[in-house]
Coordinates of C-alpha atoms and ligand atoms in Angstrom, one line a residue:
M219 CA -3.4 4.0 -7.5
K220 CA -2.0 5.3 -10.9
E221 CA -2.9 8.8 -10.0
R222 CA -1.2 8.7 -6.6
L223 CA 1.6 7.1 -7.9
L224 CA 2.3 9.3 -11.0
Q225 CA 1.8 12.6 -8.4
K226 CA 4.4 11.0 -6.1
F227 CA 7.1 10.5 -9.1
N228 CA 6.6 14.0 -10.7
E229 CA 7.2 15.2 -7.1
I230 CA 10.3 12.9 -6.7
F231 CA 11.7 12.8 -10.3
G232 CA 10.3 16.3 -11.9
A233 CA 7.3 16.0 -14.2
G234 CA 7.4 16.3 -18.2
G235 CA 7.7 13.5 -20.6
N236 CA 5.1 10.8 -19.9
A237 CA 5.8 8.0 -17.1
G238 CA 4.3 4.5 -17.4
V239 CA 3.0 2.9 -14.8
Y240 CA 3.0 -0.8 -14.2
F241 CA 2.4 -3.9 -11.6
A242 CA 3.6 -7.1 -10.5
P243 CA 1.9 -9.7 -8.0
G244 CA 3.2 -11.1 -5.0
R245 CA 2.6 -14.6 -4.6
V246 CA 1.1 -17.0 -2.3
N247 CA 2.2 -21.4 -2.4
L248 CA -0.8 -23.4 -1.8
I249 CA 1.3 -26.4 -1.4
G250 CA 4.7 -27.7 -2.7
E251 CA 7.8 -26.5 -0.3
H252 CA 11.0 -26.8 -0.3
T253 CA 10.4 -29.1 -3.7
D254 CA 11.8 -26.7 -6.5
Y255 CA 15.1 -27.2 -5.6
N256 CA 14.9 -30.8 -5.5
G257 CA 13.4 -30.8 -9.1
G258 CA 9.5 -31.5 -7.7
H259 CA 6.3 -30.0 -8.1
V260 CA 5.1 -26.8 -6.4
F261 CA 1.7 -25.4 -6.7
P262 CA 1.7 -21.7 -6.0
C263 CA -0.7 -18.6 -7.4
A264 CA -0.2 -14.7 -7.8
L265 CA -2.1 -12.4 -5.8
T266 CA -3.7 -9.3 -6.5
L267 CA -1.5 -7.4 -3.9
G268 CA 1.8 -6.7 -5.7
T269 CA 4.3 -3.9 -6.5
Y270 CA 3.4 -0.9 -8.4
A271 CA 6.0 1.4 -10.3
A272 CA 6.0 4.5 -12.3
V273 CA 9.0 4.7 -14.4
R274 CA 10.3 7.0 -17.5
K275 CA 13.5 6.7 -19.6
R276 CA 16.6 9.0 -19.5
E277 CA 18.6 10.4 -22.1
D278 CA 21.7 9.4 -20.0
K279 CA 23.5 6.6 -18.5
T280 CA 22.1 7.1 -14.7
L281 CA 19.6 5.3 -12.4
R282 CA 17.2 6.6 -9.9
F283 CA 14.9 4.3 -7.4
Y284 CA 12.4 5.3 -5.3
S285 CA 10.1 3.8 -3.1
M286 CA 7.5 4.8 -0.7
N287 CA 7.7 1.9 1.4
Y288 CA 11.0 3.5 2.1
E289 CA 10.8 6.9 1.8
H290 CA 13.2 7.3 4.7
L291 CA 16.0 6.3 2.4
G292 CA 15.4 8.8 -0.6
V293 CA 16.3 8.6 -4.2
I294 CA 18.9 6.0 -4.6
T295 CA 21.2 6.7 -7.4
S296 CA 23.5 4.4 -9.6
S297 CA 25.2 4.2 -12.9
V298 CA 23.7 1.4 -15.2
E299 CA 27.8 0.7 -16.2
G300 CA 29.8 -1.8 -13.5
L301 CA 27.0 -2.3 -11.7
T302 CA 27.8 -4.4 -8.1
K303 CA 26.0 -4.9 -5.0
D304 CA 26.5 -2.3 -2.1
K305 CA 24.8 -2.5 1.2
K306 CA 23.7 1.7 1.1
D307 CA 21.9 0.6 -1.5
D308 CA 19.6 -1.3 0.4
W309 CA 15.8 -2.6 -1.6
A310 CA 17.4 -0.9 -4.7
N311 CA 19.7 -4.1 -4.9
Y312 CA 17.1 -5.9 -6.4
P313 CA 16.5 -3.9 -9.2
K314 CA 19.8 -3.4 -9.9
G315 CA 20.3 -7.2 -9.7
V316 CA 17.6 -7.5 -12.6
I317 CA 19.6 -4.8 -15.0
W318 CA 22.8 -7.1 -14.3
A319 CA 21.5 -9.8 -14.9
L320 CA 19.2 -9.2 -18.1
N321 CA 22.7 -7.5 -19.0
Q322 CA 25.1 -10.7 -18.5
R323 CA 22.8 -12.5 -20.6
G324 CA 22.9 -10.2 -23.4
Y325 CA 20.1 -7.8 -23.0
V326 CA 21.9 -4.5 -22.9
I327 CA 20.5 -1.4 -21.0
D328 CA 22.4 1.2 -22.4
R329 CA 20.3 4.2 -20.9
G330 CA 19.3 5.2 -17.4
I331 CA 15.7 5.5 -15.6
D332 CA 13.5 7.1 -13.2
I333 CA 11.6 4.7 -11.2
L334 CA 9.1 5.0 -8.1
Y335 CA 8.0 1.9 -6.4
F336 CA 5.1 1.4 -4.3
G337 CA 4.2 -2.2 -2.7
N338 CA 1.1 -3.6 -0.7
I339 CA 2.6 -6.8 -0.1
P340 CA 3.0 -7.1 3.7
N341 CA 6.8 -6.5 4.7
S342 CA 9.0 -9.6 5.1
S343 CA 5.8 -11.8 5.0
G344 CA 7.1 -14.4 2.7
L345 CA 4.7 -13.0 -0.1
S346 CA 7.6 -12.8 -2.2
S347 CA 7.6 -9.3 -2.1
S348 CA 11.8 -9.6 -3.6
A349 CA 10.0 -11.6 -6.8
S350 CA 7.4 -9.1 -7.1
L351 CA 10.0 -6.1 -7.2
E352 CA 12.4 -8.1 -9.5
V353 CA 9.8 -9.3 -12.2
L354 CA 8.2 -5.9 -11.9
T355 CA 11.5 -4.3 -13.0
G356 CA 12.5 -6.8 -15.5
Y357 CA 9.1 -6.5 -17.1
I358 CA 9.2 -2.8 -17.6
L359 CA 13.1 -3.1 -18.9
K360 CA 11.2 -5.5 -21.2
E361 CA 9.0 -3.1 -22.5
L362 CA 11.4 -0.3 -22.4
F363 CA 14.0 -2.0 -24.4
H364 CA 11.9 -3.7 -26.5
F365 CA 13.6 -7.1 -25.4
N366 CA 12.2 -10.3 -27.1
L367 CA 11.9 -12.5 -24.1
Y368 CA 9.2 -15.0 -22.9
M369 CA 8.4 -14.4 -19.3
I370 CA 9.7 -17.6 -18.5
E371 CA 12.8 -16.7 -19.8
L372 CA 12.4 -13.4 -17.6
A373 CA 11.3 -15.2 -14.3
L374 CA 14.8 -17.1 -15.0
I375 CA 16.7 -13.8 -15.7
C376 CA 15.2 -12.4 -12.0
Q377 CA 16.5 -15.8 -10.5
Y378 CA 20.0 -15.6 -11.7
G379 CA 20.3 -11.7 -10.3
E380 CA 19.5 -13.3 -7.3
N381 CA 21.1 -15.9 -6.9
K382 CA 24.0 -14.2 -8.3
F383 CA 23.6 -10.5 -7.6
I384 CA 22.1 -10.9 -4.2
G385 CA 23.9 -14.1 -3.2
V386 CA 20.5 -15.9 -1.9
N387 CA 20.4 -19.3 -3.4
C388 CA 16.8 -19.5 -4.2
G389 CA 14.9 -22.1 -6.6
I390 CA 12.6 -20.8 -9.6
M391 CA 9.4 -20.9 -7.6
D392 CA 8.7 -17.4 -6.7
Q393 CA 10.0 -15.5 -9.7
F394 CA 7.7 -18.2 -12.0
A395 CA 4.5 -17.7 -10.0
V396 CA 4.8 -13.8 -10.6
A397 CA 5.9 -13.7 -14.0
M398 CA 3.0 -16.4 -15.1
G399 CA 0.3 -15.4 -12.5
K400 CA -3.2 -16.2 -13.8
K401 CA -6.7 -14.9 -12.6
D402 CA -8.0 -17.2 -10.0
H403 CA -6.0 -20.2 -11.3
A404 CA -3.1 -22.0 -9.7
I405 CA 0.0 -22.8 -10.8
F406 CA 1.0 -26.5 -11.3
L407 CA 4.8 -26.2 -12.0
D408 CA 7.3 -29.4 -12.6
T409 CA 10.5 -27.9 -11.9
S410 CA 12.6 -30.6 -13.5
N411 CA 11.9 -29.3 -16.8
L412 CA 9.8 -26.0 -16.2
T413 CA 6.4 -27.1 -17.8
C414 CA 3.4 -26.0 -16.4
E415 CA -0.5 -26.4 -15.7
Y416 CA -2.9 -23.8 -14.7
A417 CA -5.5 -25.4 -12.4
P418 CA -8.5 -23.5 -11.4
V419 CA -9.0 -22.7 -7.9
K420 CA -12.6 -22.7 -7.3
L421 CA -13.1 -22.8 -3.4
D422 CA -17.2 -22.3 -3.7
H423 CA -17.9 -21.2 -0.2
A424 CA -14.3 -20.4 0.9
R425 CA -11.5 -17.8 0.3
I426 CA -7.9 -17.9 0.9
V427 CA -6.5 -16.3 4.5
I428 CA -3.2 -15.5 5.2
A429 CA -2.0 -15.1 8.4
S430 CA 1.5 -12.9 8.6
S431 CA 3.3 -14.4 11.6
N432 CA 5.5 -10.5 11.7
K433 CA 8.4 -12.4 12.7
K434 CA 11.4 -11.1 10.6
R435 CA 13.1 -13.9 9.0
G436 CA 16.5 -13.1 10.6
L437 CA 18.6 -16.4 9.9
G438 CA 16.3 -17.7 7.3
D439 CA 18.7 -17.0 4.3
S440 CA 21.3 -19.0 6.1
K441 CA 19.2 -21.7 7.1
Y442 CA 17.4 -22.3 3.6
N443 CA 20.9 -22.5 2.1
E444 CA 22.0 -25.0 4.9
R445 CA 18.7 -27.1 3.8
R446 CA 19.3 -27.2 0.1
G447 CA 23.0 -28.5 1.3
E448 CA 21.2 -31.1 3.0
C449 CA 19.4 -32.3 0.4
E450 CA 22.2 -32.1 -1.7
K451 CA 24.0 -34.8 0.4
A452 CA 21.1 -37.3 0.5
L453 CA 20.5 -36.9 -3.1
K454 CA 24.4 -37.6 -3.7
E455 CA 24.5 -40.8 -1.4
L456 CA 21.0 -41.9 -2.9
Q457 CA 22.7 -41.5 -6.4
G458 CA 25.1 -44.1 -5.1
A459 CA 22.2 -46.8 -5.1
M460 CA 20.1 -45.6 -7.7
D461 CA 20.0 -43.8 -11.2
I462 CA 18.5 -40.3 -10.3
A463 CA 19.4 -37.2 -10.9
A464 CA 16.8 -35.3 -8.3
L465 CA 14.8 -36.4 -5.3
G466 CA 11.4 -35.2 -6.9
E467 CA 12.2 -38.6 -9.5
L468 CA 11.4 -40.9 -6.2
S469 CA 7.8 -42.1 -5.2
E470 CA 7.2 -42.6 -1.6
E471 CA 8.2 -46.5 -1.9
E472 CA 10.8 -46.1 -3.7
F473 CA 12.5 -43.4 -1.3
E474 CA 11.6 -46.1 1.5
A475 CA 13.0 -49.0 -0.1
H476 CA 16.7 -47.1 -0.4
K477 CA 16.5 -44.4 2.5
G478 CA 18.7 -46.7 4.0
A479 CA 21.6 -45.3 1.6
I480 CA 21.6 -42.0 3.2
S481 CA 24.2 -42.0 6.4
D482 CA 22.9 -39.0 7.8
P483 CA 19.5 -39.2 9.6
L484 CA 19.0 -35.8 9.4
C485 CA 19.8 -35.7 5.5
R486 CA 17.6 -38.4 6.0
K487 CA 14.8 -36.8 7.3
R488 CA 14.8 -33.5 4.9
A489 CA 15.3 -35.9 2.0
K490 CA 11.8 -37.7 3.2
H491 CA 10.0 -34.0 3.1
A492 CA 11.5 -33.4 -0.4
V493 CA 9.9 -36.7 -1.6
Y494 CA 6.9 -36.8 0.4
E495 CA 6.0 -33.4 0.0
N496 CA 6.6 -33.3 -4.3
Q497 CA 4.1 -36.5 -4.0
R498 CA 1.5 -34.9 -1.6
T499 CA 1.2 -31.6 -4.3
I500 CA 0.6 -33.8 -7.1
K501 CA -2.4 -35.7 -5.2
A502 CA -3.7 -32.3 -3.7
V503 CA -3.8 -30.7 -7.5
K504 CA -5.8 -34.0 -8.3
A505 CA -7.9 -33.5 -5.5
L506 CA -8.5 -30.1 -6.4
K507 CA -9.4 -30.9 -10.5
A508 CA -11.6 -33.6 -9.1
G509 CA -13.3 -30.7 -6.8
N510 CA -12.2 -32.7 -3.6
I511 CA -11.6 -29.6 -1.7
Q512 CA -11.5 -31.5 1.8
E513 CA -8.3 -33.8 0.5
F514 CA -6.7 -30.8 -0.5
G515 CA -6.8 -29.3 3.0
Q516 CA -5.5 -32.1 4.8
L517 CA -3.0 -32.7 2.3
M518 CA -2.3 -28.9 3.5
N519 CA -2.2 -29.6 6.6
A520 CA 0.2 -33.0 6.3
S521 CA 2.6 -30.3 4.3
H522 CA 2.9 -28.4 7.6
I523 CA 3.7 -31.4 9.7
S524 CA 6.2 -32.4 7.4
L525 CA 8.1 -29.2 7.5
R526 CA 7.4 -29.1 11.3
D527 CA 9.1 -32.5 11.9
D528 CA 11.3 -33.3 9.0
Y529 CA 12.1 -30.2 7.4
E530 CA 12.1 -28.1 10.9
V531 CA 12.0 -24.9 9.2
T532 CA 8.7 -23.9 10.7
G533 CA 9.2 -22.3 14.5
M534 CA 7.0 -21.5 17.5
E535 CA 5.4 -18.7 15.3
L536 CA 4.0 -20.5 12.5
D537 CA 3.2 -23.8 14.7
T538 CA 1.0 -21.8 16.8
L539 CA -0.7 -20.1 13.5
A540 CA -1.1 -23.5 12.0
K541 CA -2.3 -25.1 15.3
A542 CA -4.4 -22.6 16.1
A543 CA -6.4 -22.8 12.5
W544 CA -6.1 -26.4 12.8
E545 CA -8.7 -26.0 15.7
Q546 CA -11.5 -23.5 14.4
K547 CA -14.2 -24.2 12.6
G548 CA -14.3 -23.7 8.9
V549 CA -10.6 -24.3 8.4
I550 CA -10.5 -26.5 5.1
G551 CA -6.8 -26.7 5.7
S552 CA -3.7 -24.6 6.7
R553 CA -0.1 -24.5 6.5
M554 CA 3.0 -22.3 6.8
T555 CA 4.2 -21.0 2.9
G556 CA 7.5 -20.0 1.6
A557 CA 10.5 -20.5 3.0
G558 CA 9.3 -20.6 6.6
F559 CA 11.8 -19.1 9.8
G560 CA 8.7 -16.6 10.1
G561 CA 6.6 -15.1 7.2
C562 CA 3.2 -16.2 6.6
T563 CA 0.7 -19.2 6.7
V564 CA -1.8 -20.1 4.1
S565 CA -5.6 -21.2 5.1
I566 CA -8.8 -22.0 3.4
V567 CA -11.5 -20.7 5.3
E568 CA -15.1 -21.3 4.9
N569 CA -16.8 -17.7 4.1
D570 CA -19.1 -17.9 7.2
Y571 CA -16.3 -18.6 9.5
I572 CA -13.8 -15.8 8.7
K573 CA -14.3 -13.6 11.0
S574 CA -14.3 -16.0 13.8
F575 CA -11.1 -17.6 12.3
I576 CA -9.3 -14.0 12.4
D577 CA -10.4 -13.5 15.9
A578 CA -9.6 -16.9 17.8
V579 CA -6.4 -17.4 15.8
G580 CA -5.1 -13.3 16.2
K581 CA -6.4 -14.0 20.1
T582 CA -4.1 -17.4 20.7
Y583 CA -1.4 -15.8 18.7
E584 CA -1.1 -12.6 20.4
E585 CA -1.2 -14.5 24.1
K586 CA 1.6 -16.9 23.1
V587 CA 3.8 -15.1 21.3
G588 CA 3.1 -11.9 22.4
Y589 CA 2.7 -9.6 19.5
K590 CA 0.4 -9.6 16.9
A591 CA -0.4 -11.8 13.8
D592 CA -2.1 -9.5 10.7
F593 CA -4.6 -11.3 8.3
Y594 CA -5.3 -10.5 4.6
V595 CA -8.2 -12.1 2.9
V596 CA -6.9 -12.0 -0.7
D597 CA -7.6 -12.9 -4.5
I598 CA -5.6 -14.9 -7.2
G599 CA -4.4 -12.5 -9.5
N600 CA -2.7 -12.1 -13.2
G601 CA 0.7 -11.7 -13.6
P602 CA 2.9 -8.2 -14.6
A603 CA 0.8 -5.2 -16.9
R604 CA 0.7 -2.1 -17.5
L605 CA -1.9 0.0 -16.5
Ligands
GLA865 C1 11.8 -19.0 -0.8 C2 11.9 -19.5 -2.3 C3 11.8 -20.3 -3.2 C4 11.0 -21.6 -2.7 C5 10.6 -21.6 -1.1 C6 10.2 -22.7 -0.7 O1 10.2 -19.1 -1.1 O2 12.6 -18.1 -3.0 O3 12.4 -20.9 -4.5 O4 12.2 -22.6 -2.7 O5 11.3 -20.7 -0.3 O6 9.7 -23.3 -1.0

């Protein structure tokens, strides 16, 4: 991979001077969905799939970006100064946003770079190709410009760029999972204070299988912000009845006792998901630590049902994938992962049944939805690194 990238880099930007090659992972969230902006827990892990880049510092202030995934867009050029989001810069707005965010936080980038990217995360899959691209860029700049930055700070800066430069109001989960990834471990993150714990993911005779619905997110971003708004509204009304800062502070019992304070039934359902999903995540990590993988799987299934019925972010495609998965032999658990409205499901499938799982779920999906799903058997990998 390194050689391939360097060869292409020299072809695009010219040989001469040493380019460095770096990698940052994508992520999959095992459980804890739509809890990260509600002060709850999440349980994602970094993947060995991710984004690569070859990069070289320049003497002037020009930024030149190239992606092997979007070769038809050619080299995208910008200045390090006066960065603004520009529709014609397409995907390059993400790295631009990171440079902008670093500058905003006092980490000044005063020279340009030539940078070439290649990602092997399936497109629009909900496996955080954007957070991977952002954190990779941030990590490279931290190294090239010798910024004294902790990885958690870097994740927060990348999230800031996505919120303020790109305009997507995402939580911290994706950037955190990419920046803090650890091989064979998932990250149990409390988003109320950013403390985290690594939990070994020992699946013995099973693997993690991702099924991509190949449905583009489309209206996803606006719906995402709408769900955030509904949770905020519910929280405000609850705060009239009790002293809490976030929905993630509530147990199921406390929520049931006070839910009458939420006037809109729709907002009540959204808040119910946030509270119950957070508790499910805590229980799931406990089960995994105790070696009770079956219970972990049951909680994954319950998570999908709650995202389908109370949070309403699944849609026909993801429901078809999850339902077909539940019906297969050897499936320990299956649920949608990421924001929803398209993207992927994550399933834990016993090794002996992976092939029959992919065949059967793939067949049902194509019959019902009219086009194919893609499947990936994945491994949990480390955070960003220079190769
Ligand atoms: C997207 C966001 C995350 C998180 C998930 C839902 O991936 O970027 O912050 O909110 O959706 O759990």
